[in-house]
Short mmCIF file of C-alpha atoms in Angstrom, two decimals:
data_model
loop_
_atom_site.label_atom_id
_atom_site.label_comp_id
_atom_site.label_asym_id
_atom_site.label_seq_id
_atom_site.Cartn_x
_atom_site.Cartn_y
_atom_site.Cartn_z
CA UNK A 1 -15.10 24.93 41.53
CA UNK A 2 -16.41 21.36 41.04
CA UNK A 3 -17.94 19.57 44.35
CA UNK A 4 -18.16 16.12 44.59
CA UNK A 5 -20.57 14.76 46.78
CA UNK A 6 -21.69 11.21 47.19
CA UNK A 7 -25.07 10.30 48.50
CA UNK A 8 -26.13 7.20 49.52
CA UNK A 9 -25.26 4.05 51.85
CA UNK A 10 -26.36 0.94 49.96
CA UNK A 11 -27.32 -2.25 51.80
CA UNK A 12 -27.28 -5.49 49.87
CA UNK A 13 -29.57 -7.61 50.89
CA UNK A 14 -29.83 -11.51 50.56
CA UNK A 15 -33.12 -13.58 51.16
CA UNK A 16 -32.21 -17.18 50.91
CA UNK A 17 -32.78 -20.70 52.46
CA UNK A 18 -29.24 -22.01 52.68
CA UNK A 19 -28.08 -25.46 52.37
CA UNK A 20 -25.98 -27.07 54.87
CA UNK A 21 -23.27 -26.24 52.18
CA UNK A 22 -24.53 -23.07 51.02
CA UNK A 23 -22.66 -19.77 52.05
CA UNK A 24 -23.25 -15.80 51.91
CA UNK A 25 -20.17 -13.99 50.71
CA UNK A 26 -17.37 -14.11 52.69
CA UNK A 27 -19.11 -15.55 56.41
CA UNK A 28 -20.21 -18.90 56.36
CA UNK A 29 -24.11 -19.05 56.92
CA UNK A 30 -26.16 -21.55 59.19
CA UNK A 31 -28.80 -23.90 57.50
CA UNK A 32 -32.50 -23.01 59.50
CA UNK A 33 -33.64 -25.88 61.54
CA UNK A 34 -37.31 -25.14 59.76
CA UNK A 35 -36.22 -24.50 56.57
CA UNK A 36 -37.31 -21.42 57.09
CA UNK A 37 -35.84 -17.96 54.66
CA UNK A 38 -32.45 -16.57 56.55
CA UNK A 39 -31.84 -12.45 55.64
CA UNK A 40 -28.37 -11.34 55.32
CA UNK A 41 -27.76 -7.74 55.20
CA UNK A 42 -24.49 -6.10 53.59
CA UNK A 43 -24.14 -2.35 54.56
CA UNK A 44 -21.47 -0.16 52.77
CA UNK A 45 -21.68 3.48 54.34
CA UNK A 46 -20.29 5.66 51.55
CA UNK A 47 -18.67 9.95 52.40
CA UNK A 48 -21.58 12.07 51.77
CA UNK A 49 -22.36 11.40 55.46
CA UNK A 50 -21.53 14.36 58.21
CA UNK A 51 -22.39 14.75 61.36
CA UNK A 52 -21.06 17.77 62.93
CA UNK A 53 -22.03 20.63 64.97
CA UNK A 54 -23.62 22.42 62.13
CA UNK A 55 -23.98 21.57 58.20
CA UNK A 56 -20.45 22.25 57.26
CA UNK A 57 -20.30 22.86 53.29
CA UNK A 58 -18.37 21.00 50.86
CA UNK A 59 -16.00 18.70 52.92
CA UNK A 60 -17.79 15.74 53.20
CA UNK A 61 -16.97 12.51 54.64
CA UNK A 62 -18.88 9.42 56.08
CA UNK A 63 -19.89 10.21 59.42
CA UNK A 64 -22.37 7.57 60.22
CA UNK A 65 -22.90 6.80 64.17
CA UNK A 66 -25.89 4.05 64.29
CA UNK A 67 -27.90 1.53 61.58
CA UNK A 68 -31.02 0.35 61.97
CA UNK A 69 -33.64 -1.99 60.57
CA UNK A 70 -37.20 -1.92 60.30
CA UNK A 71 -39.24 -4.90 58.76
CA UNK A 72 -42.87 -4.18 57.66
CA UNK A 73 -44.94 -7.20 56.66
CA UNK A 74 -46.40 -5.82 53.36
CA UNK A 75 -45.56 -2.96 50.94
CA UNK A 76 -48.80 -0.86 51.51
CA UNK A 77 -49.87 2.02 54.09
CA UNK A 78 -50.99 -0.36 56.56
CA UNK A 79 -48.29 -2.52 56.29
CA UNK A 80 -47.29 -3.38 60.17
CA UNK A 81 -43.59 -2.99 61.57
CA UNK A 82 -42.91 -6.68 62.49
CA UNK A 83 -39.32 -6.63 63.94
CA UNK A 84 -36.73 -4.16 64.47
CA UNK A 85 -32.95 -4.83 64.77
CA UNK A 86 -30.02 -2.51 65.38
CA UNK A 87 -27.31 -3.42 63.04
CA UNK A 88 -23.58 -3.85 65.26
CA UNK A 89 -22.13 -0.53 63.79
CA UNK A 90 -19.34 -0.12 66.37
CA UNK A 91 -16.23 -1.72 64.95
CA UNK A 92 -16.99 0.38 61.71
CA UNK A 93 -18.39 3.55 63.23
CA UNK A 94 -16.60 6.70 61.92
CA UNK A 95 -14.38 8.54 63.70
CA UNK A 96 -14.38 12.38 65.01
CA UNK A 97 -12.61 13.68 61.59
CA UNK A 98 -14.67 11.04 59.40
CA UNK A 99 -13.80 7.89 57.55
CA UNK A 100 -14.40 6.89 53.82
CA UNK A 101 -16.65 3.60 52.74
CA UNK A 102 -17.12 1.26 55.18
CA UNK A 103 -18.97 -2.09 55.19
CA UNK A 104 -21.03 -4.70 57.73
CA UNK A 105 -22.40 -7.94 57.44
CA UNK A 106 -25.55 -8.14 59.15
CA UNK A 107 -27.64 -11.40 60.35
CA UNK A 108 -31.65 -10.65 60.75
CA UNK A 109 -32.45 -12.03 63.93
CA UNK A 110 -35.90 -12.39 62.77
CA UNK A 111 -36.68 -15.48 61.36
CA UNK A 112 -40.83 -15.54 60.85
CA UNK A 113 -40.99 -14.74 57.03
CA UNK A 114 -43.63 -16.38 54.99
CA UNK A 115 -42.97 -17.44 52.11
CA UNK A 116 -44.53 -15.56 48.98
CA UNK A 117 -45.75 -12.76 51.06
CA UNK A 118 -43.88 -9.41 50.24
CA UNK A 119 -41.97 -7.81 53.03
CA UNK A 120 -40.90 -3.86 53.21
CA UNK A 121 -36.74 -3.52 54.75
CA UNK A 122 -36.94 0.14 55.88
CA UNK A 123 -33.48 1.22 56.99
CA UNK A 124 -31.86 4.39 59.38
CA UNK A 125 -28.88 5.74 58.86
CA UNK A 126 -28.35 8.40 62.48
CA UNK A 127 -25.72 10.88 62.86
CA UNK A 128 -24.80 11.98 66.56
CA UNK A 129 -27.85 14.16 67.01
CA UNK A 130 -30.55 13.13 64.69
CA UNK A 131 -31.88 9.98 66.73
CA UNK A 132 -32.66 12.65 70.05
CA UNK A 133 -33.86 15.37 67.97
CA UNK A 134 -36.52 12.95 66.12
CA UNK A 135 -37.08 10.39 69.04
CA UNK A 136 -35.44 7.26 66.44
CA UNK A 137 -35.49 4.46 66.84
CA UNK A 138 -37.93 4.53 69.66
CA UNK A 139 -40.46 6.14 67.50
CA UNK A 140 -41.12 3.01 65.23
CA UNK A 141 -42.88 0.52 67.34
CA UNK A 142 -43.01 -3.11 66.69
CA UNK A 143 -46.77 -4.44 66.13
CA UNK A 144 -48.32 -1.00 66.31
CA UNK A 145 -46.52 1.64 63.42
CA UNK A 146 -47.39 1.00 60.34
CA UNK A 147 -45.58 2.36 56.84
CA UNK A 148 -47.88 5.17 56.63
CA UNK A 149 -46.92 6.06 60.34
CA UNK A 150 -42.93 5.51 59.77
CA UNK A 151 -41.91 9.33 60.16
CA UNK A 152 -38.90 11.05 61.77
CA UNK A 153 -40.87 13.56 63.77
CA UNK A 154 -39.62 16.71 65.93
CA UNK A 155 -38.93 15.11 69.70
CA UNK A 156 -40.93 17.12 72.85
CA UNK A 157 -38.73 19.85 73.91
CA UNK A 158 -36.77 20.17 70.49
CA UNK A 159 -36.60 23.04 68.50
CA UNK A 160 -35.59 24.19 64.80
CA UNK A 161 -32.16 24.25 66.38
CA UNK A 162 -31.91 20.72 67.06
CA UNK A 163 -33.09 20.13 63.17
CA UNK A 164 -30.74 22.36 62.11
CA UNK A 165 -27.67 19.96 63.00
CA UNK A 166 -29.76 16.51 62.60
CA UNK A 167 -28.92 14.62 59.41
CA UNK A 168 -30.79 11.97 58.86
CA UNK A 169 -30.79 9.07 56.12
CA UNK A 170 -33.62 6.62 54.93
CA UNK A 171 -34.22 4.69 52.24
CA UNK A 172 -36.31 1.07 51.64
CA UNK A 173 -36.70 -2.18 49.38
CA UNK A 174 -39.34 -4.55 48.84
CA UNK A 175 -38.66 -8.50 49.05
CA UNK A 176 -40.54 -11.55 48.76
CA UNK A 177 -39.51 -14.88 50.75
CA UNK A 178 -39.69 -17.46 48.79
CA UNK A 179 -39.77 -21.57 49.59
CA UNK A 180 -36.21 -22.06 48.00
CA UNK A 181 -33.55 -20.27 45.72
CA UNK A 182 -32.50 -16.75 46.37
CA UNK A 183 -33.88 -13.57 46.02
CA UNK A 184 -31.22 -10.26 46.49
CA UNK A 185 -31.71 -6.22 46.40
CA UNK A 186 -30.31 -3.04 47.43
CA UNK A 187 -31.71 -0.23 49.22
CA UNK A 188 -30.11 3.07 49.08
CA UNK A 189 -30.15 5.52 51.88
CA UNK A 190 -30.38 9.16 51.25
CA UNK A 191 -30.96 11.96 53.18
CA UNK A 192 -34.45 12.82 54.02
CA UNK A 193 -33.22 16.53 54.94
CA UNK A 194 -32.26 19.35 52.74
CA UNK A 195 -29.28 21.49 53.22
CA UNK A 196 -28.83 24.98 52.74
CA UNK A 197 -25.57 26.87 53.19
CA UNK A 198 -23.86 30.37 52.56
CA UNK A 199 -20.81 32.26 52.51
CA UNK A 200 -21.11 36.22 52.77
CA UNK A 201 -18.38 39.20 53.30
CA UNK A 202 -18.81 42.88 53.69
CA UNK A 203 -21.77 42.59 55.45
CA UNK A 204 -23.21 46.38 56.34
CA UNK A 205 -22.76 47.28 60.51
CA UNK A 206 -25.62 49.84 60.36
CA UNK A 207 -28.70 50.01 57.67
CA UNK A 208 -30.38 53.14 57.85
CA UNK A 209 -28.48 53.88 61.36
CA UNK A 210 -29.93 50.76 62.79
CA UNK A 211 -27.59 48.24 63.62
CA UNK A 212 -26.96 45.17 62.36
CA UNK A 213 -27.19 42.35 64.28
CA UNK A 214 -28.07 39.01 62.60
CA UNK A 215 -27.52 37.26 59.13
CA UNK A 216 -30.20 35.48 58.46
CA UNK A 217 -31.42 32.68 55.63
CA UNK A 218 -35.46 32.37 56.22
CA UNK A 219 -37.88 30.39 54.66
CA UNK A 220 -41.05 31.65 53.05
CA UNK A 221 -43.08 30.12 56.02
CA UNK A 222 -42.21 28.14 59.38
CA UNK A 223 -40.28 25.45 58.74
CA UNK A 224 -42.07 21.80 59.17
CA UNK A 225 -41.49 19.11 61.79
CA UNK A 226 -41.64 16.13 60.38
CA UNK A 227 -41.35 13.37 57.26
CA UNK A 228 -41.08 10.15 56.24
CA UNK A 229 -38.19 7.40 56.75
CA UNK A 230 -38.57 6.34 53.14
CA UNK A 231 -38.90 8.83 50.27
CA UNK A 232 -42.31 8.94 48.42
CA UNK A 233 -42.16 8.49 44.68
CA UNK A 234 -42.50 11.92 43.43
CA UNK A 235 -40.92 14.89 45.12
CA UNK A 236 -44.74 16.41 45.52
CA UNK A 237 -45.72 14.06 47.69
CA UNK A 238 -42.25 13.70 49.53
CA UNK A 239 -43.59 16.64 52.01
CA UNK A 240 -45.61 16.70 55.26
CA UNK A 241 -47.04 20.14 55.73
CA UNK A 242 -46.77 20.32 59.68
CA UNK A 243 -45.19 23.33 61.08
CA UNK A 244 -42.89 23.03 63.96
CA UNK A 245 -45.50 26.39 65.10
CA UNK A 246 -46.40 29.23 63.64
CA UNK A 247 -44.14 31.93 64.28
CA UNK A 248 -41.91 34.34 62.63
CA UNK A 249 -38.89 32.69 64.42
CA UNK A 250 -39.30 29.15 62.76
CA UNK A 251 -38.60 31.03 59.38
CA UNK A 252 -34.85 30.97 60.33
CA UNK A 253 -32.87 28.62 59.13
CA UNK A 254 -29.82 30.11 59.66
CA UNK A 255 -28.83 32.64 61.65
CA UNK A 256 -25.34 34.54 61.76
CA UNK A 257 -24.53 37.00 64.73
CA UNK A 258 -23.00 39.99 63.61
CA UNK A 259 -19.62 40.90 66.05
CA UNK A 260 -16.83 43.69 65.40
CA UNK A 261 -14.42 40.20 64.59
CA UNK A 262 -16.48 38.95 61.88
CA UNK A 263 -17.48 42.23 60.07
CA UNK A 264 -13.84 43.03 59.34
CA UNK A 265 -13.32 43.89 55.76
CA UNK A 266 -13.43 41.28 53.44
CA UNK A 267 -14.09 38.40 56.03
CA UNK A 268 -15.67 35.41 55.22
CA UNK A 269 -18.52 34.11 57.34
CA UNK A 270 -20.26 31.24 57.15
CA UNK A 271 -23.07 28.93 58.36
CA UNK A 272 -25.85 26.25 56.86
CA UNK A 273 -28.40 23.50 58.84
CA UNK A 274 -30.23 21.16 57.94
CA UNK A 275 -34.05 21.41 56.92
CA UNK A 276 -37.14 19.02 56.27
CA UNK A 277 -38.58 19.56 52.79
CA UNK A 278 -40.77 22.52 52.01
CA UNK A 279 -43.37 22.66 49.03
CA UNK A 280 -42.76 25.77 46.87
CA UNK A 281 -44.92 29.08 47.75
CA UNK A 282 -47.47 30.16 45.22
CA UNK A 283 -48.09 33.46 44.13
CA UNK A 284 -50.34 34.49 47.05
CA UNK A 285 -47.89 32.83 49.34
CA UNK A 286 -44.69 34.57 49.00
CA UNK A 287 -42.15 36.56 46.76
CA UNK A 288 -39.57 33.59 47.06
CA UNK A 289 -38.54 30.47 49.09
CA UNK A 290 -35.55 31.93 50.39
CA UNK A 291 -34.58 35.25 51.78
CA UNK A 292 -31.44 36.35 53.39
CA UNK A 293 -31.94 39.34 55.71
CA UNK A 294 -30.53 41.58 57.80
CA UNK A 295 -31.89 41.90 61.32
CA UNK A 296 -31.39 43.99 64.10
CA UNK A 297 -31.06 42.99 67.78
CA UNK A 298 -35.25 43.06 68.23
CA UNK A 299 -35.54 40.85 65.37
CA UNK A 300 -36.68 43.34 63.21
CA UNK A 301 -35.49 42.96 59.64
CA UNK A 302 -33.55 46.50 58.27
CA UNK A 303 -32.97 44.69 54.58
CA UNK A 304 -33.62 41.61 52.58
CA UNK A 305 -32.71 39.71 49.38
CA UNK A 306 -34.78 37.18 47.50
CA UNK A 307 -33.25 34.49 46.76
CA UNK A 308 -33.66 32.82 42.94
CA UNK A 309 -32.28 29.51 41.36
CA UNK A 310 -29.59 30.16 39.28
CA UNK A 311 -30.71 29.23 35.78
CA UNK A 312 -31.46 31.76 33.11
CA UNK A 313 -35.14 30.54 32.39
CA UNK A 314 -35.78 27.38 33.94
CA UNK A 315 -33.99 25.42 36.48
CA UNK A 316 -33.91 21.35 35.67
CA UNK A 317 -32.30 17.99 36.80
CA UNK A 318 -32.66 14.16 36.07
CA UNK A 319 -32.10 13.05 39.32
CA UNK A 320 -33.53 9.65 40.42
CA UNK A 321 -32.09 8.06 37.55
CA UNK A 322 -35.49 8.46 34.99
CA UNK A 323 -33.99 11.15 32.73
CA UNK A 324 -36.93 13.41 32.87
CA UNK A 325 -36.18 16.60 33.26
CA UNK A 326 -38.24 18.19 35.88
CA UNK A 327 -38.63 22.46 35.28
CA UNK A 328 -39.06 24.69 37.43
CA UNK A 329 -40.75 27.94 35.50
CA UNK A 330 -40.70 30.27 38.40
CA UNK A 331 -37.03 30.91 39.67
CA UNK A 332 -37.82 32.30 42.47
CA UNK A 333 -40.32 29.86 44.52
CA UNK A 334 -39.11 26.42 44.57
CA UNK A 335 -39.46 23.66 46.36
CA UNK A 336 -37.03 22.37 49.22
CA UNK A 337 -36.58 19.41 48.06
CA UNK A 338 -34.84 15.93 50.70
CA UNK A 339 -31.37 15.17 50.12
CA UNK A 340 -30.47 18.65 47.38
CA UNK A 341 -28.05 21.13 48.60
CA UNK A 342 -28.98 25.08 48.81
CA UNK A 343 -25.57 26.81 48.39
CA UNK A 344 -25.55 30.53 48.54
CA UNK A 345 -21.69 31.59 47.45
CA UNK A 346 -18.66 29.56 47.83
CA UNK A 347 -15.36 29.89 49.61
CA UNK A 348 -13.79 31.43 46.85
CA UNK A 349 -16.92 33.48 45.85
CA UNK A 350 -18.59 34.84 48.89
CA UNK A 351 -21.78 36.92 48.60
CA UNK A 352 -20.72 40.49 48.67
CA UNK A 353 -23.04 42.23 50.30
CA UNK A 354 -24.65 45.32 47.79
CA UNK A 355 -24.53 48.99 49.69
CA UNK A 356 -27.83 49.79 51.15
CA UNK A 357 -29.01 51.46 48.29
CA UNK A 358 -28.34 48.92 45.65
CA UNK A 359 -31.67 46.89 44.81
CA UNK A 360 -30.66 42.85 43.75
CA UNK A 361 -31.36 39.55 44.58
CA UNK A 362 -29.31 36.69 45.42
CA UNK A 363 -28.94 34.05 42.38
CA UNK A 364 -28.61 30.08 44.27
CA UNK A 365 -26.98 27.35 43.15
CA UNK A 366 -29.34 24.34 43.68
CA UNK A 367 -27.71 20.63 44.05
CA UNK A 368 -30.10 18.11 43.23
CA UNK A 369 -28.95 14.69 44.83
CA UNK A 370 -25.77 16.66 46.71
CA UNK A 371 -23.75 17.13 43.73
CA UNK A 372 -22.68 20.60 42.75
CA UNK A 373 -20.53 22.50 41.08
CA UNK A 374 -20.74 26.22 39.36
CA UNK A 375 -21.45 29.38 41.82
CA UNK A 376 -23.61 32.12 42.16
CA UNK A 377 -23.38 35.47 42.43
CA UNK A 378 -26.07 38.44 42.28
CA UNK A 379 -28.28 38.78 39.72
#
């Protein structure tokens, strides 16, 4: 089964002082009055995107609601937000069943620039949930965050469920103004959430004469709140330890009930969500990332499976475009890593369920940059 998932929205971006004659692609631009640098944005929102009630699996298409902008003066931590805009998304703003690429001019308002100073162009890219659940835009304040403050944080009152069906996208560029000419760039958006996803059949009604009542995919330890707009430039650091509390209940990141309609023989069930990036457990920590586990009704768990990367020694990928392949020597605690994809079975493979006696683990297929294909089954 091959999946093909694209990733990003790219935004062109063109920093120029126009002529009277000059224009910018197709539009017709105004000369400044001051001579002052005029930004021109060019968003193309690409399928990858989804916004739906839950994180839906392989069918994919570009589901992107709002677009916003963010201008820092300066490329370092205490680079200030100087102006925000929200880009006019409506007239190309996906509908219900999705939409494939899309694109939008966009004229920054702000016209203050200096020239030869560098300026950071952090952009958004919301679903239908993400900006309640994490408080955007609101949360990035003009003359008061800086870039080391520009995070999508849990709102008040929200929960792991509300991250569970927030996607959210991010992504930046550095510019400098200059006096005259033209300067251009792209940012690319990806997601700054995980996603983690599996498909199951058979699953026991009673373990030990307890029954079953929840399906469960948990994490080694409470999931965090909270991270940045912008990825960092090395996964490591592209994690903010913050737990939404902890408590055994922000584990879950999935949970399945159990009902006599979806325990028939041979029935596929199947949930993911969404989750912020996790550093991997060490040894002391935990036995794996991932477990899927049966609970009953009190919570208590009757039987559990570690989950492990599907590689026979090392797991690897050259994402981010550097070729270096980064290995991961223990299968079994790994890092949950922004915009990869945690599939556990397929539609056409489900997880089978062992009988209670059987010992095994469950063997993941791991997405780096949201493009899979292979399975899994039990090791």
């Amino acid at each position: 089964m091959n999946l093909k998932l694209s990733n990003t929205i790219k935004g062109i971006l063109l920093f120029l002082t126009c002529l009277a004659t000059a224009g910018c692609g197709q539009e017709e631009m105004p000369t400044p009055d001051d001579g002052r640098p005029q930004v021109v944005l060019t968003f193309s929102a690409s399928p990858g995107l989804t916004t739906r009630t839950q994180l839906p699996g392989p069918e994919y298409l570009q589901h992107v609601q709002t677009m916003h902008l963010y201008i820092f003066k300066g490329t370092g931590d205490n680079a200030q937000c100087v102006a925000y805009e929200k880009v006019d998304w409506e007239d190309v703003k996906a509908p219900e069943a999705g939409a494939t690429t899309v694109s939008k001019n966009h004229k920054v308002q702000y016209n203050n620039f200096v020239g030869g100073n560098p300026y950071t162009f952090l952009a958004v890219g919301l679903d239908d949930r993400s900006g309640d659940t994490y408080n955007l835009p609101e949360a990035v304040i003009v003359n008061q965050t800086t870039l080391a403050d520009a995070k999508a944080v849990l709102a008040s009152g929200k929960t792991r469920n509300d991250i569970a069906v927030s996607e959210l996208f991010g992504g930046s560029l550095v510019l400098t103004p200059v006096a005259a000419g033209q300067v251009t760039g792209t940012i690319e958006l990806s997601r700054r959430v995980a996603g983690v996803f599996g498909y199951f059949r058979n699953i026991p009604k009673q373990v030990k004469g307890v029954d079953v009542a929840f399906l469960r995919i948990e994490l080694y330890k409470p999931q965090n709140k909270s991270i940045w707009l912008t990825a960092k430039p090395t996964k490591e650091e592209d994690v903010i330890m913050d737990p939404i509390a902890n408590d055994e209940d922000n584990k879950i990141l999935v949970e399945i009930p159990l009902t006599p309609d979806n325990t028939i023989k041979d029935k596929i069930i199947s949930k993911g969500s969404y989750v912020l990036p996790m550093k991997a457990p060490n040894e002391t920590d935990a036995l794996s990332t991932l477990m899927v586990t049966l609970a009953a009704a009190d919570g208590t768990i009757l039987q559990s499976r570690k989950v492990k990367y599907g590689l026979e020694d090392t797991s690897s990928d050259t994402s981010g475009g550097t070729g270096i392949i980064i290995v991961t020597k223990d299968l079994y605690r790994f890092p949950i890593n922004a915009n990869w994809f945690y599939q556990i079975g397929t539609k056409d493979a489900p997880i089978d369920w062992p009988i209670e006696e059987e010992d095994g683990n469950i063997v993941i297929t791991v997405n780096p940059d949201w493009q899979w294909s292979g399975d899994l089954d039990w090791q």
